[in-house]
Amino acid sequence: MSEPTIEARVKAVITEVLKIDQSRLVNTAKFKEDLGADSLDLASMLMALEEEFKGSISDEDAKTMTTVGGAMETITRLSASPSFTSR
Amino acid sequence: MVRVVITGIGVICPAGGSTEEFWNNCLSGSAAVTAIPEEWALYSTFSSTIWAPLPPIDFLKSRLSRIELMQNDTTALLAVAASDQALAMSGTVAKMVNEKKNTYALEAIDPLRAGVFMGTGIGGIASFAANEGHQLYAPVSAALRSNPGGDTASFDAIHRLLRYPPRFHPFAVAMSMPNTSSATLGIKYSLNGPNLTVCNACCAGATAIGYALKAIRNSEIDWALAGGVEYLRDGYGGIFKGFDIAKTLVNPGADPASANRPFDTARSGFLFAEGGAAVLVLESLDHAQKRNAQPLAEILSYAESFDAHSIMSPDPSGTQSERTVRKALDEAGMTPENIDYINAHGTATPANDEIEARLIERVFPHGPLVNATKSLTGHAIGASGAIETAVTALSLCTQTVHGCKNLINPVRPLRFVQKSGAYPIQTALTQSFAFGGHSAALILSRC
């Protein structure tokens, strides 16, 4: 069986934290306005993504993650950096 | 008068990860004693080098999600896990009310008349220590990486010391505050009544149960989760060092397994526990009967007093501790002769055991059974009074009393229980004494 893609792993984390159906995770969906996330949910999601990808997400990178698509872009970009997964 | 009963008991401590395992280990005299974590030696030397570690705990088997394990201090996780055990034993059904928050409502419990009372010595101090480690070491580590200098061996040695969590935790405040456990329980089970955290050190668990007793007896509430929790492991051994430098901890000696010996003339200090939690379901007898919950034991009274003597040492005269015990007897409408069994504080420090043994000798010359649960669990500070109340209730319920492990030469000629066994006991006292000068006593009876 092939490894799950970064997209699949990010979506799994978002689903686990927000307890919403994956069908709602379109790229343009905003975490706060469209998916009902509050600030604690966002902090939890960052922690869970750091745990999943074994890397640290800076405050600046976190600010880019306001939508599902934004989160996937940021994690994809960070995952390409060797320092991200070496914490 | 409103009668108050215990209908559920949840325990997690070095002597067991569940109430059943804990009680079986108490009766068989099984105690966990190991060397302290090796990595602490990077930061300090210690006079005491042993402790009582917690057993492996799978928190996901409780009403806790993987995300909550990331969000919460270990004290809050221990409190929820122990509460889940207590709720199950008391026949309280929990129904999920919010999937995202993983919160529940309790069937047949009016949330407006249900409270939470938790004791702790130092709350979420381990989380505080972890975040402080990050705050201190992350910039030092970054500076060293950008400009290592010196020789490679020195650089590597410094880096070995720079152990810290990968992030400053976004929930640092919630995790570190002393009320993190009581608040977490109130949220987890949707309880809107009084929600209190008691922080009077080693008395905290007993006092929290005492305040729950009062709230139910005053008809402020009908039902409560009450107990104590502590988690004392940090990454650097700093919490342990605080007790070690105060010369309160056990000397491991030649045989660490038998070093922890409350009430023995060869005692040298207490065995530091990694942590623990005990939570009881308390409710009025009427309330328990209406929902067909089985009472395990009744709580007759609670009393407390304060030495006003020393922040670190008990008053050698034991005057206020004795007053606490006598007040508890008065409130229960009992005389000393009514007490069949005393679950003693029994830390194994030279001062405590001498003063406590003489107190028991003075107040209870008829010779009730005496044991010390800390001979099996070590000392879990704010959780200990609750763990020992749980033991007292289990002893009354099962008519069985555990032995004092490692007690060979008693400090005073009391009727110490040397071996676990069946004893007919109707009424029992559990007492706690604490840094600061606090004392607390609860009297329980068989149902």
Short mmCIF file of C-alpha atoms in Angstrom, two decimals:
data_model
loop_
_atom_site.label_atom_id
_atom_site.label_comp_id
_atom_site.label_asym_id
_atom_site.label_seq_id
_atom_site.Cartn_x
_atom_site.Cartn_y
_atom_site.Cartn_z
CA MET A 1 0.00 0.00 0.00
CA SER A 2 1.35 3.43 -0.91
CA GLU A 3 2.15 6.10 1.70
CA PRO A 4 -0.67 8.60 2.28
CA THR A 5 -0.07 11.91 0.53
CA ILE A 6 0.69 15.11 2.41
CA GLU A 7 -2.78 16.33 1.43
CA ALA A 8 -4.41 13.25 2.92
CA ARG A 9 -2.40 13.54 6.12
CA VAL A 10 -3.24 17.24 6.55
CA LYS A 11 -6.93 16.54 5.97
CA ALA A 12 -6.89 13.68 8.47
CA VAL A 13 -5.47 16.00 11.14
CA ILE A 14 -8.02 18.74 10.41
CA THR A 15 -10.84 16.19 10.59
CA GLU A 16 -9.54 14.79 13.87
CA VAL A 17 -9.38 18.21 15.50
CA LEU A 18 -12.56 19.79 14.12
CA LYS A 19 -14.67 16.61 13.94
CA ILE A 20 -16.15 17.54 10.59
CA ASP A 21 -16.76 15.54 7.44
CA GLN A 22 -13.84 15.49 5.02
CA SER A 23 -16.21 16.57 2.23
CA ARG A 24 -16.20 20.08 3.74
CA LEU A 25 -12.44 20.39 3.42
CA VAL A 26 -12.34 22.25 0.09
CA ASN A 27 -9.25 24.36 -0.52
CA THR A 28 -11.09 27.66 -0.14
CA ALA A 29 -12.76 26.76 3.16
CA LYS A 30 -11.71 29.18 5.90
CA PHE A 31 -11.09 27.51 9.25
CA LYS A 32 -12.84 30.15 11.34
CA GLU A 33 -15.61 31.44 9.10
CA ASP A 34 -16.52 28.27 7.18
CA LEU A 35 -15.49 25.40 9.46
CA GLY A 36 -16.37 26.87 12.88
CA ALA A 37 -12.87 26.69 14.35
CA ASP A 38 -12.00 28.88 17.31
CA SER A 39 -8.53 29.99 18.41
CA LEU A 40 -8.08 26.91 20.62
CA ASP A 41 -8.96 24.67 17.68
CA LEU A 42 -6.37 26.43 15.53
CA ALA A 43 -3.70 26.04 18.22
CA SER A 44 -4.62 22.37 18.59
CA MET A 45 -4.47 21.87 14.83
CA LEU A 46 -0.97 23.36 14.66
CA MET A 47 0.19 21.08 17.46
CA ALA A 48 -1.36 18.05 15.78
CA LEU A 49 0.23 18.95 12.41
CA GLU A 50 3.63 19.40 14.11
CA GLU A 51 3.16 16.00 15.70
CA GLU A 52 2.10 14.38 12.42
CA PHE A 53 4.98 15.82 10.39
CA LYS A 54 7.55 15.91 13.22
CA GLY A 55 8.47 19.50 12.54
CA SER A 56 8.01 22.97 14.00
CA ILE A 57 5.66 25.48 12.41
CA SER A 58 6.73 29.07 13.05
CA ASP A 59 4.25 31.80 13.98
CA GLU A 60 4.80 33.37 10.55
CA ASP A 61 4.01 30.12 8.75
CA ALA A 62 0.99 29.57 10.99
CA LYS A 63 -0.43 32.92 9.89
CA THR A 64 -0.59 31.64 6.29
CA MET A 65 -2.75 28.70 7.36
CA THR A 66 -6.18 30.32 7.47
CA THR A 67 -7.74 28.05 4.85
CA VAL A 68 -7.54 24.34 4.10
CA GLY A 69 -5.61 25.09 0.91
CA GLY A 70 -3.29 27.45 2.79
CA ALA A 71 -2.52 24.76 5.35
CA MET A 72 -1.74 22.23 2.65
CA GLU A 73 0.49 24.66 0.74
CA THR A 74 2.42 25.58 3.87
CA ILE A 75 2.91 22.01 5.04
CA THR A 76 3.94 20.93 1.54
CA ARG A 77 6.49 23.76 1.37
CA LEU A 78 7.83 23.05 4.86
CA SER A 79 8.00 19.32 4.23
CA ALA A 80 10.39 19.96 1.34
CA SER A 81 12.84 21.57 3.79
CA PRO A 82 15.19 19.10 5.54
CA SER A 83 15.18 21.23 8.72
CA PHE A 84 11.39 20.85 9.11
CA THR A 85 11.48 17.15 9.81
CA SER A 86 14.62 17.07 11.92
CA ARG A 87 13.43 18.50 15.18
CA MET B 1 -28.80 15.45 58.78
CA VAL B 2 -27.87 14.59 55.20
CA ARG B 3 -25.90 11.36 55.10
CA VAL B 4 -23.08 11.26 52.55
CA VAL B 5 -21.82 8.09 50.93
CA ILE B 6 -19.06 7.05 48.55
CA THR B 7 -20.45 5.20 45.52
CA GLY B 8 -17.42 5.16 43.22
CA ILE B 9 -13.64 5.02 43.55
CA GLY B 10 -11.00 5.62 40.88
CA VAL B 11 -7.30 5.27 41.64
CA ILE B 12 -4.17 5.56 39.54
CA CYS B 13 -0.87 5.56 41.41
CA PRO B 14 2.48 3.76 41.55
CA ALA B 15 0.74 0.76 43.15
CA GLY B 16 -1.71 0.32 40.26
CA GLY B 17 -3.32 1.80 37.17
CA SER B 18 -6.87 0.96 38.20
CA THR B 19 -8.77 0.67 41.46
CA GLU B 20 -8.86 -3.12 41.23
CA GLU B 21 -5.17 -3.49 40.40
CA PHE B 22 -4.28 -0.97 43.11
CA TRP B 23 -6.29 -2.71 45.80
CA ASN B 24 -4.95 -6.15 44.84
CA ASN B 25 -1.39 -4.80 45.03
CA CYS B 26 -2.10 -3.21 48.41
CA LEU B 27 -3.27 -6.54 49.75
CA SER B 28 -0.39 -8.48 48.23
CA GLY B 29 2.17 -5.89 49.34
CA SER B 30 3.42 -5.16 45.82
CA ALA B 31 5.18 -1.82 45.55
CA ALA B 32 7.02 -0.22 42.65
CA VAL B 33 10.46 1.18 43.52
CA THR B 34 13.01 2.08 40.84
CA ALA B 35 15.97 4.37 40.27
CA ILE B 36 15.09 7.98 39.41
CA PRO B 37 15.32 8.90 35.67
CA GLU B 38 18.93 8.75 34.41
CA GLU B 39 18.72 12.07 32.56
CA TRP B 40 18.29 13.99 35.82
CA ALA B 41 21.95 13.24 36.58
CA LEU B 42 22.86 15.68 33.77
CA TYR B 43 21.66 18.53 35.97
CA SER B 44 22.35 17.69 39.58
CA THR B 45 23.36 15.18 42.18
CA PHE B 46 20.76 13.80 44.56
CA SER B 47 20.92 12.32 48.04
CA SER B 48 17.90 10.12 47.40
CA THR B 49 18.11 8.19 44.14
CA ILE B 50 14.91 6.12 44.11
CA TRP B 51 11.22 6.83 43.56
CA ALA B 52 7.88 5.14 42.99
CA PRO B 53 7.11 5.39 39.24
CA LEU B 54 3.61 5.35 37.80
CA PRO B 55 2.64 2.26 35.80
CA PRO B 56 2.16 2.67 32.02
CA ILE B 57 -1.17 4.43 31.48
CA ASP B 58 -3.14 4.32 28.23
CA PHE B 59 -5.16 7.52 28.58
CA LEU B 60 -6.93 6.81 25.29
CA LYS B 61 -8.86 4.07 27.09
CA SER B 62 -10.49 6.82 29.17
CA ARG B 63 -12.77 9.54 27.79
CA LEU B 64 -9.75 11.31 26.29
CA SER B 65 -8.77 11.83 22.67
CA ARG B 66 -5.30 12.02 21.14
CA ILE B 67 -5.80 15.78 20.72
CA GLU B 68 -6.66 16.17 24.42
CA LEU B 69 -3.46 14.35 25.34
CA MET B 70 -1.62 17.15 23.52
CA GLN B 71 -3.73 19.90 25.12
CA ASN B 72 -3.65 18.93 28.79
CA ASP B 73 -1.25 18.70 31.69
CA THR B 74 -0.72 15.17 33.00
CA THR B 75 -2.56 16.03 36.23
CA ALA B 76 -5.72 16.76 34.23
CA LEU B 77 -5.34 13.48 32.30
CA LEU B 78 -4.86 11.51 35.52
CA ALA B 79 -7.92 13.21 37.03
CA VAL B 80 -10.12 12.31 34.06
CA ALA B 81 -8.85 8.73 33.93
CA ALA B 82 -9.46 8.24 37.67
CA SER B 83 -12.88 9.90 37.41
CA ASP B 84 -13.90 7.58 34.57
CA GLN B 85 -13.10 4.63 36.84
CA ALA B 86 -15.09 6.14 39.71
CA LEU B 87 -18.08 6.91 37.47
CA ALA B 88 -18.10 3.35 36.13
CA MET B 89 -18.00 1.91 39.65
CA SER B 90 -20.84 4.18 40.76
CA GLY B 91 -23.03 3.14 37.84
CA THR B 92 -23.06 6.68 36.42
CA VAL B 93 -23.70 6.69 32.67
CA ALA B 94 -22.00 9.39 30.58
CA LYS B 95 -23.49 10.48 27.24
CA MET B 96 -21.48 12.55 24.76
CA VAL B 97 -22.82 16.07 24.29
CA ASN B 98 -20.09 17.61 22.09
CA GLU B 99 -18.01 15.44 19.79
CA LYS B 100 -15.40 18.11 18.98
CA LYS B 101 -14.80 18.99 22.63
CA ASN B 102 -15.27 15.33 23.67
CA THR B 103 -17.51 16.36 26.57
CA TYR B 104 -20.26 14.40 28.30
CA ALA B 105 -23.39 14.75 30.40
CA LEU B 106 -24.05 12.39 33.30
CA GLU B 107 -27.39 10.63 33.40
CA ALA B 108 -29.49 11.04 36.57
CA ILE B 109 -27.15 13.79 37.83
CA ASP B 110 -28.47 17.39 37.95
CA PRO B 111 -25.47 19.38 36.66
CA LEU B 112 -26.52 22.44 38.66
CA ARG B 113 -26.35 20.40 41.88
CA ALA B 114 -23.12 18.57 41.09
CA GLY B 115 -19.68 19.82 42.09
CA VAL B 116 -15.99 19.09 41.65
CA PHE B 117 -13.49 19.31 44.53
CA MET B 118 -9.88 18.46 43.74
CA GLY B 119 -6.78 18.70 45.85
CA THR B 120 -3.25 19.16 44.52
CA GLY B 121 0.04 20.18 46.02
CA ILE B 122 1.61 21.94 43.05
CA GLY B 123 -0.83 21.56 40.15
CA GLY B 124 0.61 21.75 36.64
CA ILE B 125 4.17 22.47 37.73
CA ALA B 126 5.59 19.87 35.35
CA SER B 127 4.07 21.75 32.39
CA PHE B 128 5.45 25.00 33.75
CA ALA B 129 8.90 23.42 34.01
CA ALA B 130 8.70 22.13 30.42
CA ASN B 131 7.78 25.53 29.00
CA GLU B 132 10.38 27.27 31.12
CA GLY B 133 12.89 24.79 29.68
CA HIS B 134 11.88 25.82 26.19
CA GLN B 135 12.04 29.51 27.10
CA LEU B 136 15.54 29.15 28.55
CA TYR B 137 17.18 26.65 26.25
CA ALA B 138 15.76 27.29 22.78
CA PRO B 139 17.60 30.62 22.33
CA VAL B 140 20.79 29.21 23.86
CA SER B 141 20.62 26.26 21.50
CA ALA B 142 20.05 28.55 18.51
CA ALA B 143 22.95 30.80 19.50
CA LEU B 144 25.28 27.83 19.87
CA ARG B 145 24.27 26.48 16.49
CA SER B 146 25.01 29.78 14.77
CA ASN B 147 28.35 30.29 16.50
CA PRO B 148 29.59 27.08 18.09
CA GLY B 149 33.14 28.16 18.95
CA GLY B 150 35.31 26.17 21.36
CA ASP B 151 36.16 22.56 20.85
CA THR B 152 33.73 20.00 19.52
CA ALA B 153 33.64 17.96 22.71
CA SER B 154 32.58 20.96 24.79
CA PHE B 155 29.97 21.91 22.21
CA ASP B 156 28.49 18.40 22.26
CA ALA B 157 28.48 18.34 26.07
CA ILE B 158 26.56 21.62 26.20
CA HIS B 159 24.06 20.38 23.64
CA ARG B 160 23.37 17.28 25.70
CA LEU B 161 22.20 19.58 28.48
CA LEU B 162 19.88 21.55 26.23
CA ARG B 163 16.88 19.25 26.44
CA TYR B 164 13.59 21.04 26.01
CA PRO B 165 10.19 20.55 24.34
CA PRO B 166 10.01 21.44 20.63
CA ARG B 167 7.48 24.21 21.24
CA PHE B 168 6.39 26.66 23.91
CA HIS B 169 2.99 25.13 24.47
CA PRO B 170 0.04 27.29 23.36
CA PHE B 171 -1.96 26.01 26.34
CA ALA B 172 0.86 26.70 28.83
CA VAL B 173 -1.32 28.77 31.16
CA ALA B 174 -4.20 26.30 31.26
CA MET B 175 -1.79 23.42 31.80
CA SER B 176 0.18 25.08 34.60
CA MET B 177 -2.61 26.53 36.71
CA PRO B 178 -3.41 24.59 39.90
CA ASN B 179 -7.12 24.36 39.01
CA THR B 180 -6.43 22.65 35.69
CA SER B 181 -7.75 19.30 36.96
CA SER B 182 -10.95 20.49 38.64
CA ALA B 183 -11.78 22.71 35.67
CA THR B 184 -11.06 19.91 33.20
CA LEU B 185 -13.39 17.57 35.11
CA GLY B 186 -16.17 20.19 35.23
CA ILE B 187 -15.89 20.70 31.46
CA LYS B 188 -15.52 16.99 30.66
CA TYR B 189 -18.70 15.99 32.51
CA SER B 190 -20.69 19.29 32.10
CA LEU B 191 -20.95 19.97 35.84
CA ASN B 192 -22.05 23.51 36.79
CA GLY B 193 -21.95 23.37 40.60
CA PRO B 194 -19.05 24.52 42.79
CA ASN B 195 -15.69 23.74 41.24
CA LEU B 196 -12.88 24.09 43.74
CA THR B 197 -9.17 23.35 43.89
CA VAL B 198 -7.60 22.86 47.29
CA CYS B 199 -3.84 23.46 47.56
CA ASN B 200 -2.82 22.58 51.10
CA ALA B 201 0.03 20.26 50.14
CA CYS B 202 -0.19 16.71 51.51
CA CYS B 203 -3.63 17.36 53.04
CA ALA B 204 -5.13 18.55 49.74
CA GLY B 205 -6.84 15.30 48.73
CA ALA B 206 -8.41 14.77 52.15
CA THR B 207 -9.47 18.40 52.43
CA ALA B 208 -11.08 18.37 48.97
CA ILE B 209 -13.15 15.35 50.02
CA GLY B 210 -14.00 17.13 53.26
CA TYR B 211 -15.29 20.19 51.42
CA ALA B 212 -17.38 18.02 49.11
CA LEU B 213 -18.82 16.34 52.21
CA LYS B 214 -19.76 19.76 53.63
CA ALA B 215 -21.35 20.95 50.37
CA ILE B 216 -23.52 17.84 50.14
CA ARG B 217 -24.35 17.90 53.84
CA ASN B 218 -25.39 21.57 53.54
CA SER B 219 -27.67 20.58 50.62
CA GLU B 220 -25.81 22.96 48.34
CA ILE B 221 -25.32 19.99 46.01
CA ASP B 222 -26.35 16.31 45.83
CA TRP B 223 -23.39 14.79 44.09
CA ALA B 224 -19.66 15.42 43.66
CA LEU B 225 -16.43 14.23 42.18
CA ALA B 226 -13.84 14.72 44.91
CA GLY B 227 -10.23 13.69 45.31
CA GLY B 228 -6.64 14.62 44.68
CA VAL B 229 -4.07 14.55 41.92
CA GLU B 230 -0.35 15.14 41.50
CA TYR B 231 2.28 14.74 38.80
CA LEU B 232 5.86 15.38 39.88
CA ARG B 233 8.07 14.34 36.97
CA ASP B 234 9.84 17.11 35.10
CA GLY B 235 12.61 16.80 32.53
CA TYR B 236 15.39 18.01 34.81
CA GLY B 237 14.59 16.56 38.24
CA GLY B 238 13.95 20.01 39.69
CA ILE B 239 10.75 19.09 41.54
CA PHE B 240 12.45 16.02 43.05
CA LYS B 241 15.48 18.17 43.94
CA GLY B 242 13.26 20.51 45.96
CA PHE B 243 12.20 17.68 48.25
CA ASP B 244 15.68 16.13 48.21
CA ILE B 245 17.45 19.32 49.29
CA ALA B 246 14.93 19.69 52.12
CA LYS B 247 16.19 16.30 53.34
CA THR B 248 12.73 14.78 53.35
CA LEU B 249 13.42 11.83 51.03
CA VAL B 250 14.34 8.23 51.73
CA ASN B 251 17.93 7.03 51.88
CA PRO B 252 18.04 4.14 49.37
CA GLY B 253 20.53 2.18 51.51
CA ALA B 254 21.77 -1.21 50.49
CA ASP B 255 18.33 -2.53 49.56
CA PRO B 256 16.22 0.13 47.80
CA ALA B 257 13.19 -2.19 47.66
CA SER B 258 12.88 -2.15 51.45
CA ALA B 259 14.10 1.40 52.10
CA ASN B 260 10.60 2.89 52.33
CA ARG B 261 9.50 1.89 55.82
CA PRO B 262 6.89 4.07 57.52
CA PHE B 263 6.77 3.80 61.34
CA ASP B 264 9.93 1.70 61.48
CA THR B 265 12.79 2.78 63.73
CA ALA B 266 15.08 2.51 60.67
CA ARG B 267 12.98 4.87 58.51
CA SER B 268 14.89 7.68 56.81
CA GLY B 269 12.41 9.74 54.77
CA PHE B 270 9.62 9.38 52.26
CA LEU B 271 9.65 7.62 48.90
CA PHE B 272 8.86 10.25 46.25
CA ALA B 273 6.03 9.15 43.94
CA GLU B 274 5.99 10.14 40.28
CA GLY B 275 2.36 11.08 40.77
CA GLY B 276 -1.11 9.73 41.19
CA ALA B 277 -4.80 10.47 41.38
CA ALA B 278 -7.76 9.26 43.37
CA VAL B 279 -11.27 10.48 42.67
CA LEU B 280 -14.37 9.48 44.60
CA VAL B 281 -18.02 9.82 43.66
CA LEU B 282 -19.74 11.30 46.72
CA GLU B 283 -23.49 11.77 47.01
CA SER B 284 -26.23 12.03 49.54
CA LEU B 285 -27.58 8.66 50.61
CA ASP B 286 -31.03 9.68 49.31
CA HIS B 287 -29.58 10.56 45.95
CA ALA B 288 -27.69 7.28 45.74
CA GLN B 289 -30.77 5.28 46.66
CA LYS B 290 -32.93 7.09 44.10
CA ARG B 291 -30.58 6.15 41.29
CA ASN B 292 -29.81 2.69 42.69
CA ALA B 293 -26.12 3.40 43.25
CA GLN B 294 -24.47 1.04 45.73
CA PRO B 295 -22.86 2.82 48.72
CA LEU B 296 -19.34 1.55 49.42
CA ALA B 297 -18.82 3.48 52.67
CA GLU B 298 -20.29 6.48 54.48
CA ILE B 299 -18.31 9.60 55.36
CA LEU B 300 -19.26 10.70 58.85
CA SER B 301 -17.09 13.73 59.40
CA TYR B 302 -14.23 15.95 58.35
CA ALA B 303 -12.08 18.25 60.46
CA GLU B 304 -8.97 20.36 59.98
CA SER B 305 -6.64 22.68 61.85
CA PHE B 306 -3.34 24.48 61.42
CA ASP B 307 -0.14 24.32 63.45
CA ALA B 308 0.92 27.98 63.05
CA HIS B 309 4.39 26.66 63.84
CA SER B 310 6.71 26.10 60.83
CA ILE B 311 6.37 26.05 57.04
CA MET B 312 8.48 22.86 56.76
CA SER B 313 8.25 20.99 60.06
CA PRO B 314 5.32 19.62 62.04
CA ASP B 315 4.80 20.93 65.56
CA PRO B 316 6.55 18.28 67.72
CA SER B 317 3.80 18.53 70.32
CA GLY B 318 1.16 17.40 67.79
CA THR B 319 -1.32 19.69 69.55
CA GLN B 320 -3.24 20.85 66.50
CA SER B 321 -3.09 17.47 64.78
CA GLU B 322 -4.66 15.97 67.88
CA ARG B 323 -7.28 18.72 67.91
CA THR B 324 -8.12 17.84 64.30
CA VAL B 325 -8.67 14.18 65.19
CA ARG B 326 -10.76 15.01 68.25
CA LYS B 327 -12.87 17.49 66.25
CA ALA B 328 -13.52 14.81 63.64
CA LEU B 329 -14.60 12.40 66.39
CA ASP B 330 -16.91 15.03 67.91
CA GLU B 331 -18.50 15.86 64.58
CA ALA B 332 -19.09 12.16 63.92
CA GLY B 333 -20.63 11.75 67.39
CA MET B 334 -17.98 9.20 68.25
CA THR B 335 -15.54 8.50 71.04
CA PRO B 336 -12.00 7.25 70.32
CA GLU B 337 -13.06 3.70 71.25
CA ASN B 338 -15.40 3.66 68.24
CA ILE B 339 -12.46 3.77 65.83
CA ASP B 340 -11.46 0.28 64.70
CA TYR B 341 -8.86 1.22 62.10
CA ILE B 342 -6.61 4.20 61.38
CA ASN B 343 -5.14 4.77 57.94
CA ALA B 344 -2.21 6.88 59.06
CA HIS B 345 -0.39 9.62 57.17
CA GLY B 346 2.79 7.57 57.74
CA THR B 347 5.27 9.29 55.44
CA ALA B 348 8.34 7.58 56.94
CA THR B 349 10.04 10.86 57.78
CA PRO B 350 11.60 10.68 61.25
CA ALA B 351 9.53 13.63 62.53
CA ASN B 352 6.11 12.74 61.10
CA ASP B 353 6.02 9.13 62.21
CA GLU B 354 7.23 9.87 65.73
CA ILE B 355 4.67 12.67 66.26
CA GLU B 356 1.85 10.74 64.56
CA ALA B 357 2.52 7.52 66.47
CA ARG B 358 2.48 9.37 69.79
CA LEU B 359 -0.74 11.12 68.79
CA ILE B 360 -2.41 7.77 68.04
CA GLU B 361 -1.10 6.40 71.33
CA ARG B 362 -2.56 9.35 73.29
CA VAL B 363 -5.96 9.54 71.63
CA PHE B 364 -6.57 5.85 70.94
CA PRO B 365 -5.18 3.83 73.89
CA HIS B 366 -7.61 0.98 73.09
CA GLY B 367 -5.39 -0.05 70.15
CA PRO B 368 -7.16 0.25 66.81
CA LEU B 369 -5.53 -1.27 63.72
CA VAL B 370 -3.00 1.08 62.10
CA ASN B 371 -1.41 0.97 58.65
CA ALA B 372 0.40 3.31 56.27
CA THR B 373 -0.56 3.17 52.59
CA LYS B 374 2.55 5.19 51.66
CA SER B 375 4.58 2.06 52.43
CA LEU B 376 3.11 0.79 49.12
CA THR B 377 2.51 3.91 47.06
CA GLY B 378 5.26 6.28 48.07
CA HIS B 379 4.16 9.86 48.69
CA ALA B 380 2.04 11.46 45.96
CA ILE B 381 1.69 14.76 47.91
CA GLY B 382 -1.69 16.31 47.02
CA ALA B 383 -3.12 13.00 45.83
CA SER B 384 -2.11 11.04 48.92
CA GLY B 385 -5.01 12.02 51.19
CA ALA B 386 -7.49 10.98 48.51
CA ILE B 387 -5.68 7.72 47.78
CA GLU B 388 -5.77 6.93 51.49
CA THR B 389 -9.45 7.82 51.80
CA ALA B 390 -10.02 5.39 48.92
CA VAL B 391 -8.07 2.73 50.84
CA THR B 392 -10.07 3.41 54.00
CA ALA B 393 -13.36 3.04 52.09
CA LEU B 394 -12.18 -0.14 50.35
CA SER B 395 -11.05 -1.57 53.70
CA LEU B 396 -14.48 -0.92 55.25
CA CYS B 397 -16.29 -2.21 52.20
CA THR B 398 -14.29 -5.44 51.89
CA GLN B 399 -13.53 -5.87 55.62
CA THR B 400 -9.89 -6.29 54.68
CA VAL B 401 -6.88 -4.24 55.80
CA HIS B 402 -3.52 -4.11 54.05
CA GLY B 403 -0.22 -4.53 55.87
CA CYS B 404 2.53 -1.99 56.50
CA LYS B 405 5.23 -2.97 54.06
CA ASN B 406 8.78 -3.08 55.43
CA LEU B 407 7.72 -2.42 59.02
CA ILE B 408 9.93 -4.57 61.23
CA ASN B 409 10.68 -2.54 64.37
CA PRO B 410 7.77 -0.18 65.11
CA VAL B 411 8.59 3.27 66.44
CA ARG B 412 5.82 2.90 69.06
CA PRO B 413 3.91 -0.15 70.30
CA LEU B 414 0.78 0.45 68.23
CA ARG B 415 -1.37 -2.29 66.70
CA PHE B 416 0.25 -2.05 63.27
CA VAL B 417 -1.12 -4.38 60.61
CA GLN B 418 1.89 -6.51 59.67
CA LYS B 419 0.12 -8.67 57.11
CA SER B 420 -2.94 -8.02 55.00
CA GLY B 421 -6.00 -9.88 56.12
CA ALA B 422 -9.68 -9.91 57.06
CA TYR B 423 -10.63 -7.69 59.99
CA PRO B 424 -14.11 -6.79 61.24
CA ILE B 425 -14.06 -2.98 61.13
CA GLN B 426 -17.07 -0.67 61.41
CA THR B 427 -15.53 2.79 61.68
CA ALA B 428 -12.20 4.14 60.47
CA LEU B 429 -10.13 7.31 60.55
CA THR B 430 -7.81 8.58 57.85
CA GLN B 431 -5.54 11.49 58.67
CA SER B 432 -3.20 13.71 56.69
CA PHE B 433 -0.57 16.25 57.72
CA ALA B 434 1.15 18.70 55.42
CA PHE B 435 4.00 21.12 54.77
CA GLY B 436 2.80 24.50 55.94
CA GLY B 437 1.30 23.08 59.11
CA HIS B 438 -2.04 21.72 57.90
CA SER B 439 -3.83 18.72 59.33
CA ALA B 440 -6.99 17.00 58.09
CA ALA B 441 -9.03 14.01 59.24
CA LEU B 442 -11.96 12.07 57.80
CA ILE B 443 -14.02 9.46 59.62
CA LEU B 444 -15.73 6.80 57.54
CA SER B 445 -18.04 3.95 58.44
CA ARG B 446 -19.13 0.71 56.89
CA CYS B 447 -22.40 0.78 54.92
#
